[in-house]
Tab-separated table of C-alpha atoms in Angstrom:
chain	number	residue	atom	x	y	z
R	1	MET	CA	0.864	65.071	42.646
R	2	ASP	CA	0.601	61.264	42.591
R	3	THR	CA	-0.227	61.302	38.915
R	4	LEU	CA	2.866	63.418	38.153
R	5	LEU	CA	5.140	61.084	40.085
R	6	ARG	CA	3.802	57.998	38.271
R	7	ARG	CA	4.302	59.679	34.897
R	8	GLN	CA	7.916	60.536	35.739
R	9	SER	CA	8.685	56.987	36.907
R	10	THR	CA	7.142	55.566	33.724
R	11	GLU	CA	9.256	57.834	31.553
R	12	GLN	CA	12.444	56.939	33.437
R	13	GLY	CA	11.704	53.214	33.109
R	14	ALA	CA	11.063	53.592	29.401
R	15	GLN	CA	14.362	55.453	28.900
R	16	GLY	CA	16.348	52.782	30.774
R	17	SER	CA	14.841	49.743	29.023
R	18	THR	CA	16.186	48.248	25.773
R	19	PRO	CA	13.913	48.910	22.779
R	20	ARG	CA	12.280	45.747	21.425
R	21	PRO	CA	12.771	44.860	17.748
R	22	PRO	CA	9.574	45.065	15.742
R	23	ARG	CA	7.742	41.751	15.428
R	24	MET	CA	7.853	40.205	11.969
R	25	GLY	CA	4.647	39.082	10.355
R	26	ARG	CA	3.970	35.490	9.380
R	27	TRP	CA	4.482	36.177	5.686
R	28	ALA	CA	7.738	38.040	6.370
R	29	VAL	CA	9.084	35.083	8.288
R	30	ALA	CA	8.040	32.726	5.471
R	31	ARG	CA	9.738	34.932	2.864
R	32	ARG	CA	12.932	34.974	4.903
R	33	GLN	CA	12.932	31.199	5.269
R	34	ILE	CA	12.350	30.719	1.532
R	35	LYS	CA	15.104	33.171	0.723
R	36	ASN	CA	17.597	31.449	3.010
R	37	GLY	CA	16.805	27.930	1.794
R	38	TRP	CA	15.564	28.493	-1.757
R	39	GLN	CA	17.541	25.491	-3.038
R	40	LEU	CA	15.601	23.115	-0.784
R	41	TYR	CA	12.269	24.651	-1.720
R	42	LEU	CA	13.197	24.339	-5.418
R	43	MET	CA	13.869	20.634	-4.922
R	44	LEU	CA	10.583	20.276	-3.031
R	45	ALA	CA	8.676	22.032	-5.797
R	46	LEU	CA	9.247	19.216	-8.297
R	47	PRO	CA	7.472	16.427	-6.358
R	48	VAL	CA	4.768	18.878	-5.279
R	49	ILE	CA	4.069	19.794	-8.910
R	50	TYR	CA	4.019	16.102	-9.848
R	51	ILE	CA	1.465	15.330	-7.094
R	52	LEU	CA	-0.729	18.264	-8.074
R	53	VAL	CA	-0.681	17.417	-11.769
R	54	PHE	CA	-0.933	13.622	-11.671
R	55	GLN	CA	-2.728	13.009	-8.349
R	56	TYR	CA	-5.045	15.931	-7.596
R	57	TRP	CA	-5.895	17.341	-11.017
R	58	PRO	CA	-7.337	13.999	-12.247
R	59	MET	CA	-9.782	14.136	-9.315
R	60	TRP	CA	-11.747	16.600	-11.444
R	61	GLY	CA	-12.830	13.631	-13.531
R	62	VAL	CA	-14.242	11.719	-10.538
R	63	GLN	CA	-17.539	13.524	-11.091
R	64	ILE	CA	-18.297	11.304	-14.102
R	65	ALA	CA	-19.253	8.658	-11.514
R	66	PHE	CA	-22.281	10.865	-10.768
R	67	ARG	CA	-23.080	11.603	-14.419
R	68	ASN	CA	-24.180	9.684	-17.499
R	69	TYR	CA	-20.917	10.487	-19.233
R	70	ASN	CA	-20.526	10.584	-22.964
R	71	VAL	CA	-17.558	11.802	-24.980
R	72	VAL	CA	-19.557	14.259	-27.101
R	73	ASP	CA	-20.944	16.322	-24.198
R	74	GLY	CA	-17.812	16.083	-22.099
R	75	ILE	CA	-17.574	15.900	-18.296
R	76	THR	CA	-19.517	19.021	-17.378
R	77	GLY	CA	-21.998	18.669	-20.220
R	78	SER	CA	-23.102	15.105	-19.429
R	79	PRO	CA	-26.374	14.778	-17.505
R	80	TRP	CA	-26.221	14.471	-13.743
R	81	VAL	CA	-27.631	11.153	-12.418
R	82	GLY	CA	-26.513	11.270	-8.748
R	83	PHE	CA	-25.975	7.882	-7.118
R	84	GLN	CA	-27.655	5.907	-9.896
R	85	ASN	CA	-24.376	4.214	-10.980
R	86	PHE	CA	-23.557	3.208	-7.381
R	87	GLU	CA	-27.049	1.759	-6.874
R	88	ARG	CA	-26.717	-0.160	-10.107
R	89	PHE	CA	-23.496	-1.771	-8.920
R	90	ILE	CA	-24.806	-2.606	-5.450
R	91	ASP	CA	-28.002	-4.099	-6.883
R	92	SER	CA	-26.085	-6.117	-9.451
R	93	TYR	CA	-25.999	-9.885	-9.051
R	94	LEU	CA	-22.192	-9.702	-9.434
R	95	PHE	CA	-21.741	-7.344	-6.438
R	96	TRP	CA	-21.343	-9.903	-3.662
R	97	PRO	CA	-19.317	-12.465	-5.693
R	98	ILE	CA	-16.875	-9.754	-6.771
R	99	ILE	CA	-16.566	-8.300	-3.270
R	100	ARG	CA	-16.123	-11.804	-1.781
R	101	ASN	CA	-13.438	-12.735	-4.317
R	102	THR	CA	-11.571	-9.502	-3.732
R	103	ILE	CA	-11.603	-9.733	0.069
R	104	LEU	CA	-10.740	-13.443	0.154
R	105	LEU	CA	-7.868	-13.047	-2.308
R	106	GLN	CA	-6.387	-9.976	-0.655
R	107	GLY	CA	-7.022	-11.272	2.856
R	108	TYR	CA	-5.374	-14.596	2.003
R	109	GLU	CA	-2.388	-12.774	0.536
R	110	LEU	CA	-2.115	-10.521	3.609
R	111	LEU	CA	-2.232	-13.412	6.087
R	112	ALA	CA	0.199	-15.541	4.087
R	113	THR	CA	2.770	-12.966	3.016
R	114	PHE	CA	2.829	-10.429	5.847
R	115	PRO	CA	4.825	-12.496	8.399
R	116	LEU	CA	7.208	-14.070	5.861
R	117	PRO	CA	9.476	-10.974	5.338
R	118	ILE	CA	9.693	-10.516	9.104
R	119	ILE	CA	10.815	-14.111	9.554
R	120	LEU	CA	13.354	-13.788	6.733
R	121	ALA	CA	14.735	-10.527	8.134
R	122	LEU	CA	15.097	-11.981	11.647
R	123	ALA	CA	16.856	-15.072	10.252
R	124	LEU	CA	19.266	-13.041	8.100
R	125	ASN	CA	19.989	-10.722	11.018
R	126	TYR	CA	21.561	-13.592	12.949
R	127	VAL	CA	23.618	-15.046	10.079
R	128	ARG	CA	27.314	-14.469	10.698
R	129	LEU	CA	28.716	-15.879	7.436
R	130	ARG	CA	28.787	-12.810	5.217
R	131	TRP	CA	28.996	-14.700	1.916
R	132	PHE	CA	26.018	-16.879	2.851
R	133	LYS	CA	23.960	-13.897	3.955
R	134	ARG	CA	24.655	-11.987	0.742
R	135	SER	CA	23.867	-15.077	-1.354
R	136	VAL	CA	20.506	-15.554	0.342
R	137	GLN	CA	19.684	-11.875	-0.047
R	138	MET	CA	20.590	-11.945	-3.739
R	139	ILE	CA	18.515	-15.089	-4.379
R	140	THR	CA	15.451	-13.752	-2.550
R	141	TYR	CA	15.700	-10.208	-3.983
R	142	ALA	CA	16.107	-11.227	-7.628
R	143	PRO	CA	12.473	-12.347	-8.362
R	144	HIS	CA	11.239	-8.850	-7.461
R	145	PHE	CA	12.758	-7.495	-10.652
R	146	ILE	CA	10.975	-9.996	-12.896
R	147	SER	CA	7.985	-8.436	-14.590
R	148	THR	CA	4.480	-9.636	-13.850
R	149	VAL	CA	4.012	-10.813	-17.440
R	150	VAL	CA	7.095	-13.012	-17.214
R	151	ILE	CA	5.995	-14.429	-13.853
R	152	VAL	CA	2.583	-15.418	-15.217
R	153	GLY	CA	4.218	-16.880	-18.323
R	154	MET	CA	6.483	-18.988	-16.096
R	155	LEU	CA	3.408	-20.209	-14.189
R	156	PHE	CA	1.695	-21.299	-17.397
R	157	VAL	CA	4.811	-23.136	-18.584
R	158	LEU	CA	5.451	-24.899	-15.254
R	159	LEU	CA	1.786	-25.810	-14.620
R	160	ASP	CA	0.773	-26.841	-18.104
R	161	PRO	CA	-1.271	-30.091	-17.852
R	162	ARG	CA	0.557	-31.711	-20.797
R	163	THR	CA	4.095	-30.313	-20.939
R	164	GLY	CA	4.505	-28.587	-17.559
R	165	MET	CA	7.333	-29.676	-15.296
R	166	VAL	CA	5.013	-30.112	-12.308
R	167	ASN	CA	2.640	-32.471	-14.116
R	168	ASN	CA	5.582	-34.336	-15.623
R	169	LEU	CA	6.811	-34.886	-12.074
R	170	PHE	CA	3.351	-36.101	-11.084
R	171	GLY	CA	3.462	-38.546	-13.997
R	172	ILE	CA	6.613	-40.153	-12.626
R	173	PHE	CA	4.678	-41.087	-9.479
R	174	GLY	CA	1.574	-42.188	-11.396
R	175	ILE	CA	-0.524	-39.100	-10.555
R	176	GLU	CA	-2.986	-37.865	-13.161
R	177	PRO	CA	-2.219	-34.428	-14.729
R	178	VAL	CA	-3.894	-31.479	-13.033
R	179	ASP	CA	-5.109	-28.373	-14.845
R	180	PHE	CA	-3.966	-25.885	-12.211
R	181	MET	CA	-4.730	-22.711	-14.177
R	182	GLY	CA	-8.193	-23.967	-15.223
R	183	ASN	CA	-9.316	-25.057	-11.759
R	184	PRO	CA	-10.907	-22.233	-9.752
R	185	ASP	CA	-9.958	-23.944	-6.481
R	186	TYR	CA	-6.245	-23.480	-7.224
R	187	PHE	CA	-6.383	-19.895	-8.444
R	188	ARG	CA	-5.954	-18.146	-5.055
R	189	HIS	CA	-3.134	-20.482	-3.938
R	190	ILE	CA	-1.187	-19.977	-7.160
R	191	TYR	CA	-1.709	-16.189	-7.064
R	192	VAL	CA	-0.722	-15.768	-3.406
R	193	TRP	CA	2.307	-18.056	-3.206
R	194	SER	CA	3.782	-16.939	-6.520
R	195	GLY	CA	3.486	-13.383	-5.251
R	196	ALA	CA	5.110	-14.413	-1.931
R	197	TRP	CA	8.034	-15.905	-3.817
R	198	GLN	CA	8.395	-12.798	-5.950
R	199	GLY	CA	8.200	-10.135	-3.187
R	200	LEU	CA	9.597	-11.914	-0.143
R	201	GLY	CA	13.188	-10.716	-0.300
R	202	PHE	CA	12.450	-7.159	-1.318
R	203	SER	CA	9.861	-6.734	1.432
R	204	ALA	CA	12.398	-7.905	3.997
R	205	ILE	CA	14.639	-4.909	3.275
R	206	ILE	CA	12.492	-2.611	5.382
R	207	TYR	CA	12.655	-4.932	8.393
R	208	LEU	CA	16.383	-5.424	8.003
R	209	ALA	CA	16.825	-1.667	8.055
R	210	ALA	CA	14.631	-1.421	11.190
R	211	LEU	CA	16.694	-4.134	12.930
R	212	THR	CA	19.873	-2.090	12.491
R	213	SER	CA	18.384	0.677	14.653
R	214	ILE	CA	18.035	-1.595	17.709
R	215	ASP	CA	20.590	-0.821	20.426
R	216	PRO	CA	23.266	-3.600	20.502
R	217	ALA	CA	23.536	-3.112	24.265
R	218	LEU	CA	20.152	-4.818	24.634
R	219	HIS	CA	21.499	-7.966	22.947
R	220	GLU	CA	24.692	-7.849	24.964
R	221	ALA	CA	22.717	-7.679	28.202
R	222	ALA	CA	20.447	-10.506	27.065
R	223	ILE	CA	23.462	-12.704	26.197
R	224	VAL	CA	24.967	-12.070	29.603
R	225	ASP	CA	21.663	-13.158	31.177
R	226	GLY	CA	21.768	-16.369	29.128
R	227	ALA	CA	18.970	-15.567	26.669
R	228	SER	CA	18.816	-17.742	23.540
R	229	LYS	CA	18.481	-16.382	20.004
R	230	LEU	CA	14.761	-17.161	19.954
R	231	LYS	CA	14.196	-15.243	23.180
R	232	ARG	CA	16.237	-12.298	21.886
R	233	MET	CA	14.108	-12.302	18.727
R	234	TRP	CA	10.898	-12.399	20.724
R	235	HIS	CA	11.779	-9.867	23.433
R	236	ILE	CA	14.144	-7.485	21.616
R	237	ASP	CA	13.890	-7.698	17.814
R	238	LEU	CA	10.133	-8.044	17.415
R	239	PRO	CA	9.288	-5.120	19.766
R	240	GLY	CA	11.939	-3.073	17.963
R	241	ILE	CA	10.383	-3.524	14.503
R	242	ALA	CA	6.783	-3.602	15.717
R	243	PRO	CA	6.065	0.093	14.826
R	244	ILE	CA	7.228	-0.481	11.236
R	245	ALA	CA	5.223	-3.694	11.004
R	246	VAL	CA	2.068	-1.994	12.313
R	247	ILE	CA	2.371	0.828	9.769
R	248	LEU	CA	2.798	-1.587	6.882
R	249	LEU	CA	-0.135	-3.648	8.144
R	250	ILE	CA	-2.327	-0.543	8.263
R	251	LEU	CA	-1.409	0.341	4.676
R	252	ASN	CA	-2.122	-3.229	3.537
R	253	ILE	CA	-5.515	-3.238	5.233
R	254	GLY	CA	-6.371	0.115	3.601
R	255	SER	CA	-5.656	-1.356	0.160
R	256	ILE	CA	-7.524	-4.655	0.742
R	257	LEU	CA	-9.918	-3.862	-2.161
R	258	SER	CA	-7.107	-2.651	-4.448
R	259	ILE	CA	-5.411	-5.791	-5.652
R	260	GLY	CA	-4.189	-4.516	-8.982
R	261	PHE	CA	-5.636	-6.142	-12.052
R	262	GLU	CA	-2.486	-6.941	-14.061
R	263	LYS	CA	-1.559	-10.306	-12.583
R	264	VAL	CA	-5.157	-11.364	-11.926
R	265	LEU	CA	-6.156	-10.495	-15.468
R	266	LEU	CA	-3.229	-12.391	-16.959
R	267	MET	CA	-4.001	-15.491	-14.890
R	268	GLN	CA	-7.747	-15.255	-15.534
R	269	ASN	CA	-9.640	-17.468	-17.946
R	270	SER	CA	-13.210	-18.624	-18.438
R	271	LEU	CA	-12.670	-21.728	-16.302
R	272	ASN	CA	-11.447	-19.984	-13.101
R	273	LEU	CA	-13.609	-16.866	-13.470
R	274	GLN	CA	-15.787	-17.658	-10.444
R	275	THR	CA	-12.834	-17.068	-8.073
R	276	SER	CA	-10.663	-14.759	-10.158
R	277	GLU	CA	-13.118	-11.967	-10.970
R	278	VAL	CA	-12.243	-9.084	-8.631
R	279	ILE	CA	-13.166	-5.407	-8.551
R	280	ASP	CA	-10.211	-4.206	-10.606
R	281	THR	CA	-10.723	-6.692	-13.430
R	282	TYR	CA	-14.452	-5.986	-13.475
R	283	VAL	CA	-13.829	-2.252	-13.706
R	284	TYR	CA	-11.402	-2.831	-16.572
R	285	LYS	CA	-13.894	-4.947	-18.480
R	286	VAL	CA	-16.962	-2.739	-18.111
R	287	GLY	CA	-14.971	0.479	-18.634
R	288	LEU	CA	-12.741	-0.451	-21.546
R	289	GLN	CA	-13.320	-3.960	-22.877
R	290	SER	CA	-17.085	-3.943	-23.297
R	291	ALA	CA	-18.610	-3.270	-26.716
R	292	VAL	CA	-20.102	-0.037	-25.352
R	293	PRO	CA	-17.663	1.345	-22.746
R	294	GLN	CA	-19.495	2.342	-19.569
R	295	PHE	CA	-17.160	5.021	-18.228
R	296	SER	CA	-19.524	6.347	-15.561
R	297	TYR	CA	-20.341	2.912	-14.226
R	298	ALA	CA	-16.676	1.936	-14.073
R	299	ALA	CA	-15.778	5.222	-12.385
R	300	ALA	CA	-18.528	4.670	-9.788
R	301	ILE	CA	-17.184	1.209	-8.942
R	302	GLY	CA	-13.653	2.559	-8.646
R	303	LEU	CA	-14.797	5.396	-6.406
R	304	PHE	CA	-16.758	2.950	-4.251
R	305	ARG	CA	-13.619	0.831	-3.809
R	306	SER	CA	-11.556	3.886	-2.876
R	307	VAL	CA	-14.059	5.113	-0.281
R	308	VAL	CA	-14.239	1.669	1.354
R	309	GLY	CA	-10.449	1.508	1.373
R	310	LEU	CA	-10.245	4.916	3.056
R	311	VAL	CA	-12.716	3.825	5.721
R	312	LEU	CA	-10.736	0.642	6.374
R	313	LEU	CA	-7.539	2.655	6.594
R	314	VAL	CA	-8.979	5.029	9.191
R	315	VAL	CA	-10.465	2.202	11.240
R	316	ALA	CA	-7.206	0.211	11.157
R	317	ASN	CA	-5.253	3.301	12.167
R	318	GLN	CA	-7.511	3.941	15.139
R	319	LEU	CA	-7.306	0.329	16.295
R	320	ALA	CA	-3.523	0.335	15.955
R	321	ARG	CA	-3.273	3.565	17.927
R	322	ARG	CA	-5.462	2.144	20.679
R	323	PHE	CA	-3.999	-1.347	21.035
R	324	ALA	CA	-0.487	-1.238	19.502
R	325	LYS	CA	0.320	2.393	20.503
R	326	SER	CA	1.563	3.037	16.973
R	327	SER	CA	-0.217	4.570	13.993
R	328	LEU	CA	0.184	6.532	10.779
R	329	TRP	CA	-1.231	9.722	12.254
């Protein structure tokens, strides 16, 4: 009897309730979303294809770092040698000088150029004369659009020991001409500060954009309390752009071994080689410029640099997350 009553109540409850729509599967939901926004997915497909073709597909060739590659046998046909190329680079007498030159040059550039765009952005943010602000922005942005070849050519012309403007100015004061480009002690300074001049204004754009997102009410309250411009910069502006600055710092630390060989190679000569030889220029020389190109050896050095850069990026991200409460991921 009890069983019959429970069955009847269950049937009555089922008749009175609203039937639930069938649950859609994950693929059905995905198809619906693609159908509704196919234009956006079509736009997204172009950069995805670009990344797959030009970023991921070339990774197939990374295996030549573990092979004794030759053009006749191809990538898969070349004999496998394991970590022999990496051991050869680490055991080389050039290993520590190249690593030291790379870290010192990139570290010097990071310490010297990282705070400059922040200072410029903070200064421009408080300029009230619109024409003056635009003029400063134009003057500081313009060098970014000069090619590296032209920049290095300008350096050679200005610093020439016989006809350069700098040495001619020294001659007026009775100072002996200085061979700046041939002295290894001057190489890092010339490289870093010419790069700071070229990229200062363009790098400040990011911080200027970040400053516009700060609530003006914070500045109004600080002005009412009698805070000076320096105190407002320190207590309002800098904390407001700190997350952006931390992210850029993490990215710079991750690429500390990836200087880019174009400018270094153009400024390099036999006289300043002891401070100008970095990983990228060494890879270029052994991989392409040598009488017998050593593709596997060059690929191993490049892969070593990338792995170290990845480790530095992860460590810097973890430290930033722990101490600055901001990170890439």
